[in-house]
mmCIF file with all atom_site columns, C-alpha atoms in Angstrom:
data_model
loop_
_atom_site.group_PDB
_atom_site.id
_atom_site.type_symbol
_atom_site.label_atom_id
_atom_site.label_alt_id
_atom_site.label_comp_id
_atom_site.label_asym_id
_atom_site.label_entity_id
_atom_site.label_seq_id
_atom_site.pdbx_PDB_ins_code
_atom_site.Cartn_x
_atom_site.Cartn_y
_atom_site.Cartn_z
_atom_site.occupancy
_atom_site.B_iso_or_equiv
_atom_site.pdbx_formal_charge
_atom_site.auth_seq_id
_atom_site.auth_comp_id
_atom_site.auth_asym_id
_atom_site.auth_atom_id
_atom_site.pdbx_PDB_model_num
ATOM 1   C CA . GLN A 1 1   ? 1.656   -5.423 -6.357  1.00 78.00 ? 1   GLN A CA 1
ATOM 2   C CA . VAL A 1 2   ? 0.783   -2.294 -8.338  1.00 88.00 ? 2   VAL A CA 1
ATOM 3   C CA . GLN A 1 3   ? 1.543   0.710  -7.070  1.00 94.00 ? 3   GLN A CA 1
ATOM 4   C CA . LEU A 1 4   ? 0.099   4.394  -7.892  1.00 96.00 ? 4   LEU A CA 1
ATOM 5   C CA . VAL A 1 5   ? 1.928   7.502  -6.841  1.00 96.00 ? 5   VAL A CA 1
ATOM 6   C CA . GLU A 1 6   ? -0.613  10.930 -8.128  1.00 97.00 ? 6   GLU A CA 1
ATOM 7   C CA . SER A 1 7   ? 1.766   14.204 -7.939  1.00 97.00 ? 7   SER A CA 1
ATOM 8   C CA . GLY A 1 8   ? 0.754   17.334 -9.259  1.00 97.00 ? 8   GLY A CA 1
ATOM 9   C CA . GLY A 1 9   ? -1.492  18.821 -6.516  1.00 98.00 ? 9   GLY A CA 1
ATOM 10  C CA . GLY A 1 10  ? -1.897  22.487 -5.585  1.00 98.00 ? 10  GLY A CA 1
ATOM 11  C CA . LEU A 1 11  ? -3.403  25.567 -5.121  1.00 98.00 ? 11  LEU A CA 1
ATOM 12  C CA . VAL A 1 12  ? -5.000  27.205 -8.095  1.00 98.00 ? 12  VAL A CA 1
ATOM 13  C CA . GLN A 1 13  ? -7.703  29.687 -8.599  1.00 98.00 ? 13  GLN A CA 1
ATOM 14  C CA . ALA A 1 14  ? -11.138 29.778 -10.337 1.00 98.00 ? 14  ALA A CA 1
ATOM 15  C CA . GLY A 1 15  ? -10.271 29.737 -14.178 1.00 98.00 ? 15  GLY A CA 1
ATOM 16  C CA . GLY A 1 16  ? -7.305  28.241 -13.704 1.00 98.00 ? 16  GLY A CA 1
ATOM 17  C CA . SER A 1 17  ? -5.329  24.791 -15.111 1.00 98.00 ? 17  SER A CA 1
ATOM 18  C CA . LEU A 1 18  ? -3.500  22.081 -12.815 1.00 98.00 ? 18  LEU A CA 1
ATOM 19  C CA . SER A 1 19  ? -2.013  19.020 -14.538 1.00 98.00 ? 19  SER A CA 1
ATOM 20  C CA . LEU A 1 20  ? -1.651  15.699 -12.441 1.00 98.00 ? 20  LEU A CA 1
ATOM 21  C CA . THR A 1 21  ? 0.584   12.890 -13.047 1.00 98.00 ? 21  THR A CA 1
ATOM 22  C CA . CYS A 1 22  ? -0.027  8.906  -12.294 1.00 97.00 ? 22  CYS A CA 1
ATOM 23  C CA . ALA A 1 23  ? 3.240   6.421  -12.074 1.00 95.00 ? 23  ALA A CA 1
ATOM 24  C CA . ALA A 1 24  ? 2.669   3.274  -12.222 1.00 93.00 ? 24  ALA A CA 1
ATOM 25  C CA . SER A 1 25  ? 5.070   0.339  -11.061 1.00 90.00 ? 25  SER A CA 1
ATOM 26  C CA . GLY A 1 26  ? 3.834   -3.128 -11.691 1.00 75.00 ? 26  GLY A CA 1
ATOM 27  C CA . HIS A 1 27  ? 3.001   -5.278 -14.646 1.00 73.00 ? 27  HIS A CA 1
ATOM 28  C CA . THR A 1 28  ? 0.598   -5.340 -17.240 1.00 67.00 ? 28  THR A CA 1
ATOM 29  C CA . PHE A 1 29  ? 0.477   -1.308 -17.466 1.00 79.00 ? 29  PHE A CA 1
ATOM 30  C CA . SER A 1 30  ? -1.028  -1.648 -20.737 1.00 82.00 ? 30  SER A CA 1
ATOM 31  C CA . ARG A 1 31  ? -3.631  -3.260 -20.982 1.00 87.00 ? 31  ARG A CA 1
ATOM 32  C CA . TYR A 1 32  ? -5.311  -1.761 -17.477 1.00 91.00 ? 32  TYR A CA 1
ATOM 33  C CA . LEU A 1 33  ? -8.262  0.103  -17.372 1.00 95.00 ? 33  LEU A CA 1
ATOM 34  C CA . MET A 1 34  ? -7.014  3.538  -15.743 1.00 96.00 ? 34  MET A CA 1
ATOM 35  C CA . GLY A 1 35  ? -9.181  6.175  -14.281 1.00 97.00 ? 35  GLY A CA 1
ATOM 36  C CA . TRP A 1 36  ? -8.878  9.151  -11.803 1.00 98.00 ? 36  TRP A CA 1
ATOM 37  C CA . PHE A 1 37  ? -11.802 9.526  -8.854  1.00 98.00 ? 37  PHE A CA 1
ATOM 38  C CA . ARG A 1 38  ? -11.863 12.716 -6.800  1.00 98.00 ? 38  ARG A CA 1
ATOM 39  C CA . GLN A 1 39  ? -13.311 12.854 -2.658  1.00 98.00 ? 39  GLN A CA 1
ATOM 40  C CA . ALA A 1 40  ? -14.630 16.439 -1.334  1.00 97.00 ? 40  ALA A CA 1
ATOM 41  C CA . PRO A 1 41  ? -14.191 16.472 2.814   1.00 94.00 ? 41  PRO A CA 1
ATOM 42  C CA . GLY A 1 42  ? -17.849 14.549 4.083   1.00 95.00 ? 42  GLY A CA 1
ATOM 43  C CA . LYS A 1 43  ? -18.330 13.142 0.409   1.00 97.00 ? 43  LYS A CA 1
ATOM 44  C CA . LYS A 1 44  ? -18.343 10.180 -1.024  1.00 97.00 ? 44  LYS A CA 1
ATOM 45  C CA . ARG A 1 45  ? -15.354 9.240  -3.991  1.00 97.00 ? 45  ARG A CA 1
ATOM 46  C CA . GLU A 1 46  ? -16.824 10.432 -6.766  1.00 98.00 ? 46  GLU A CA 1
ATOM 47  C CA . PHE A 1 47  ? -15.982 9.167  -10.734 1.00 98.00 ? 47  PHE A CA 1
ATOM 48  C CA . VAL A 1 48  ? -13.954 11.992 -13.008 1.00 98.00 ? 48  VAL A CA 1
ATOM 49  C CA . ALA A 1 49  ? -12.438 10.131 -15.620 1.00 98.00 ? 49  ALA A CA 1
ATOM 50  C CA . SER A 1 50  ? -10.930 6.800  -17.074 1.00 98.00 ? 50  SER A CA 1
ATOM 51  C CA . ILE A 1 51  ? -8.865  6.030  -20.349 1.00 96.00 ? 51  ILE A CA 1
ATOM 52  C CA . ALA A 1 52  ? -8.948  2.039  -21.463 1.00 94.00 ? 52  ALA A CA 1
ATOM 53  C CA . TRP A 1 53  ? -6.334  1.911  -24.719 1.00 88.00 ? 53  TRP A CA 1
ATOM 54  C CA . THR A 1 54  ? -7.620  5.376  -26.879 1.00 90.00 ? 54  THR A CA 1
ATOM 55  C CA . SER A 1 55  ? -11.101 5.330  -25.168 1.00 94.00 ? 55  SER A CA 1
ATOM 56  C CA . THR A 1 56  ? -12.082 7.958  -23.056 1.00 97.00 ? 56  THR A CA 1
ATOM 57  C CA . TYR A 1 57  ? -15.174 9.096  -20.937 1.00 97.00 ? 57  TYR A CA 1
ATOM 58  C CA . PHE A 1 58  ? -15.778 11.423 -18.800 1.00 98.00 ? 58  PHE A CA 1
ATOM 59  C CA . ALA A 1 59  ? -17.900 12.524 -15.769 1.00 98.00 ? 59  ALA A CA 1
ATOM 60  C CA . GLU A 1 60  ? -20.614 15.371 -16.546 1.00 98.00 ? 60  GLU A CA 1
ATOM 61  C CA . SER A 1 61  ? -19.366 17.630 -14.400 1.00 97.00 ? 61  SER A CA 1
ATOM 62  C CA . VAL A 1 62  ? -16.115 17.442 -15.233 1.00 98.00 ? 62  VAL A CA 1
ATOM 63  C CA . LYS A 1 63  ? -16.971 17.250 -19.958 1.00 98.00 ? 63  LYS A CA 1
ATOM 64  C CA . GLY A 1 64  ? -15.222 19.440 -22.234 1.00 98.00 ? 64  GLY A CA 1
ATOM 65  C CA . ARG A 1 65  ? -13.223 20.952 -19.056 1.00 98.00 ? 65  ARG A CA 1
ATOM 66  C CA . PHE A 1 66  ? -10.378 18.157 -18.360 1.00 98.00 ? 66  PHE A CA 1
ATOM 67  C CA . THR A 1 67  ? -9.163  15.789 -20.516 1.00 98.00 ? 67  THR A CA 1
ATOM 68  C CA . ILE A 1 68  ? -7.073  12.357 -19.970 1.00 98.00 ? 68  ILE A CA 1
ATOM 69  C CA . SER A 1 69  ? -4.211  10.701 -21.334 1.00 97.00 ? 69  SER A CA 1
ATOM 70  C CA . ARG A 1 70  ? -1.369  7.775  -20.956 1.00 94.00 ? 70  ARG A CA 1
ATOM 71  C CA . ASP A 1 71  ? 2.001   7.476  -21.955 1.00 91.00 ? 71  ASP A CA 1
ATOM 72  C CA . ASN A 1 72  ? 2.359   3.447  -21.276 1.00 86.00 ? 72  ASN A CA 1
ATOM 73  C CA . ALA A 1 73  ? 5.719   3.876  -22.796 1.00 87.00 ? 73  ALA A CA 1
ATOM 74  C CA . LYS A 1 74  ? 6.103   5.796  -19.185 1.00 90.00 ? 74  LYS A CA 1
ATOM 75  C CA . ASP A 1 75  ? 3.570   3.807  -17.506 1.00 92.00 ? 75  ASP A CA 1
ATOM 76  C CA . THR A 1 76  ? 2.127   7.487  -16.713 1.00 94.00 ? 76  THR A CA 1
ATOM 77  C CA . VAL A 1 77  ? -1.381  8.889  -16.652 1.00 96.00 ? 77  VAL A CA 1
ATOM 78  C CA . VAL A 1 78  ? -1.838  12.763 -16.864 1.00 97.00 ? 78  VAL A CA 1
ATOM 79  C CA . LEU A 1 79  ? -5.150  14.614 -15.537 1.00 98.00 ? 79  LEU A CA 1
ATOM 80  C CA . GLN A 1 80  ? -5.251  17.737 -17.363 1.00 98.00 ? 80  GLN A CA 1
ATOM 81  C CA . MET A 1 81  ? -8.025  19.789 -15.571 1.00 98.00 ? 81  MET A CA 1
ATOM 82  C CA . ASN A 1 82  ? -8.983  22.874 -17.200 1.00 98.00 ? 82  ASN A CA 1
ATOM 83  C CA . SER A 1 83  ? -11.395 26.131 -16.294 1.00 98.00 ? 83  SER A CA 1
ATOM 84  C CA . LEU A 1 84  ? -11.237 25.082 -12.644 1.00 98.00 ? 84  LEU A CA 1
ATOM 85  C CA . LYS A 1 85  ? -13.947 25.473 -10.303 1.00 98.00 ? 85  LYS A CA 1
ATOM 86  C CA . PRO A 1 86  ? -13.888 25.695 -6.371  1.00 98.00 ? 86  PRO A CA 1
ATOM 87  C CA . GLY A 1 87  ? -16.568 22.881 -6.396  1.00 97.00 ? 87  GLY A CA 1
ATOM 88  C CA . ASP A 1 88  ? -13.434 20.778 -8.087  1.00 98.00 ? 88  ASP A CA 1
ATOM 89  C CA . THR A 1 89  ? -11.887 21.189 -4.708  1.00 98.00 ? 89  THR A CA 1
ATOM 90  C CA . ALA A 1 90  ? -10.799 17.010 -3.183  1.00 98.00 ? 90  ALA A CA 1
ATOM 91  C CA . VAL A 1 91  ? -8.700  15.232 -3.166  1.00 98.00 ? 91  VAL A CA 1
ATOM 92  C CA . TYR A 1 92  ? -7.756  13.518 -6.643  1.00 98.00 ? 92  TYR A CA 1
ATOM 93  C CA . TYR A 1 93  ? -6.942  9.415  -6.580  1.00 98.00 ? 93  TYR A CA 1
ATOM 94  C CA . CYS A 1 94  ? -5.132  7.404  -9.468  1.00 98.00 ? 94  CYS A CA 1
ATOM 95  C CA . THR A 1 95  ? -6.791  4.467  -9.811  1.00 97.00 ? 95  THR A CA 1
ATOM 96  C CA . ALA A 1 96  ? -6.651  0.809  -12.403 1.00 96.00 ? 96  ALA A CA 1
ATOM 97  C CA . ARG A 1 97  ? -8.691  -2.025 -13.341 1.00 95.00 ? 97  ARG A CA 1
ATOM 98  C CA . LEU A 1 98  ? -7.054  -4.850 -14.290 1.00 91.00 ? 98  LEU A CA 1
ATOM 99  C CA . GLU A 1 99  ? -9.281  -5.204 -17.533 1.00 89.00 ? 99  GLU A CA 1
ATOM 100 C CA . LEU A 1 100 ? -9.804  -3.096 -20.190 1.00 89.00 ? 100 LEU A CA 1
ATOM 101 C CA . VAL A 1 101 ? -13.498 -3.000 -19.724 1.00 92.00 ? 101 VAL A CA 1
ATOM 102 C CA . PRO A 1 102 ? -15.255 0.924  -18.647 1.00 92.00 ? 102 PRO A CA 1
ATOM 103 C CA . THR A 1 103 ? -16.625 1.232  -15.810 1.00 95.00 ? 103 THR A CA 1
ATOM 104 C CA . THR A 1 104 ? -17.688 4.614  -13.576 1.00 96.00 ? 104 THR A CA 1
ATOM 105 C CA . GLU A 1 105 ? -18.063 2.472  -10.448 1.00 97.00 ? 105 GLU A CA 1
ATOM 106 C CA . VAL A 1 106 ? -15.529 2.643  -7.350  1.00 97.00 ? 106 VAL A CA 1
ATOM 107 C CA . ASP A 1 107 ? -15.243 -0.860 -6.348  1.00 97.00 ? 107 ASP A CA 1
ATOM 108 C CA . GLU A 1 108 ? -14.782 -2.220 -10.116 1.00 97.00 ? 108 GLU A CA 1
ATOM 109 C CA . TYR A 1 109 ? -11.436 -0.869 -9.753  1.00 97.00 ? 109 TYR A CA 1
ATOM 110 C CA . ASN A 1 110 ? -8.664  -2.764 -8.132  1.00 95.00 ? 110 ASN A CA 1
ATOM 111 C CA . TYR A 1 111 ? -5.819  -0.396 -7.163  1.00 95.00 ? 111 TYR A CA 1
ATOM 112 C CA . TRP A 1 112 ? -5.417  3.603  -5.593  1.00 97.00 ? 112 TRP A CA 1
ATOM 113 C CA . GLY A 1 113 ? -2.928  5.954  -4.867  1.00 97.00 ? 113 GLY A CA 1
ATOM 114 C CA . GLN A 1 114 ? -2.897  7.769  -2.358  1.00 97.00 ? 114 GLN A CA 1
ATOM 115 C CA . GLY A 1 115 ? -4.236  10.848 -3.912  1.00 98.00 ? 115 GLY A CA 1
ATOM 116 C CA . THR A 1 116 ? -3.021  14.639 -3.665  1.00 98.00 ? 116 THR A CA 1
ATOM 117 C CA . GLN A 1 117 ? -4.976  17.885 -2.944  1.00 98.00 ? 117 GLN A CA 1
ATOM 118 C CA . VAL A 1 118 ? -6.344  19.739 -5.058  1.00 98.00 ? 118 VAL A CA 1
ATOM 119 C CA . THR A 1 119 ? -7.537  23.177 -4.454  1.00 98.00 ? 119 THR A CA 1
ATOM 120 C CA . VAL A 1 120 ? -9.089  25.792 -6.502  1.00 98.00 ? 120 VAL A CA 1
ATOM 121 C CA . SER A 1 121 ? -10.242 28.958 -4.816  1.00 98.00 ? 121 SER A CA 1
ATOM 122 C CA . SER A 1 122 ? -12.409 32.289 -5.311  1.00 93.00 ? 122 SER A CA 1
#
């Protein structure tokens, strides 16, 4: 099975930056669609960003502020978050889909990490 572990969460002031890293173990990492979702207390899990081989896709709420990248040699995915807002506060989850077809649907991803907390203070 594929295992995903997130790291890099923490507390940051509004306007600041934070970088989240997802480390993957398993098989055929380079052929996965990788993504990030987030979930705030009492809210549904929300799509943030995804990356195929080179193509990326972002939720409208984070477009222009976040970037996503992958290093297939290291089996890692990084979500760089800039200009953070209090509304970005959530648990952030790394996820993987077993085919390189972009999607924003939570039910279409196959594997999930345990999540890492991001808190943005005002």
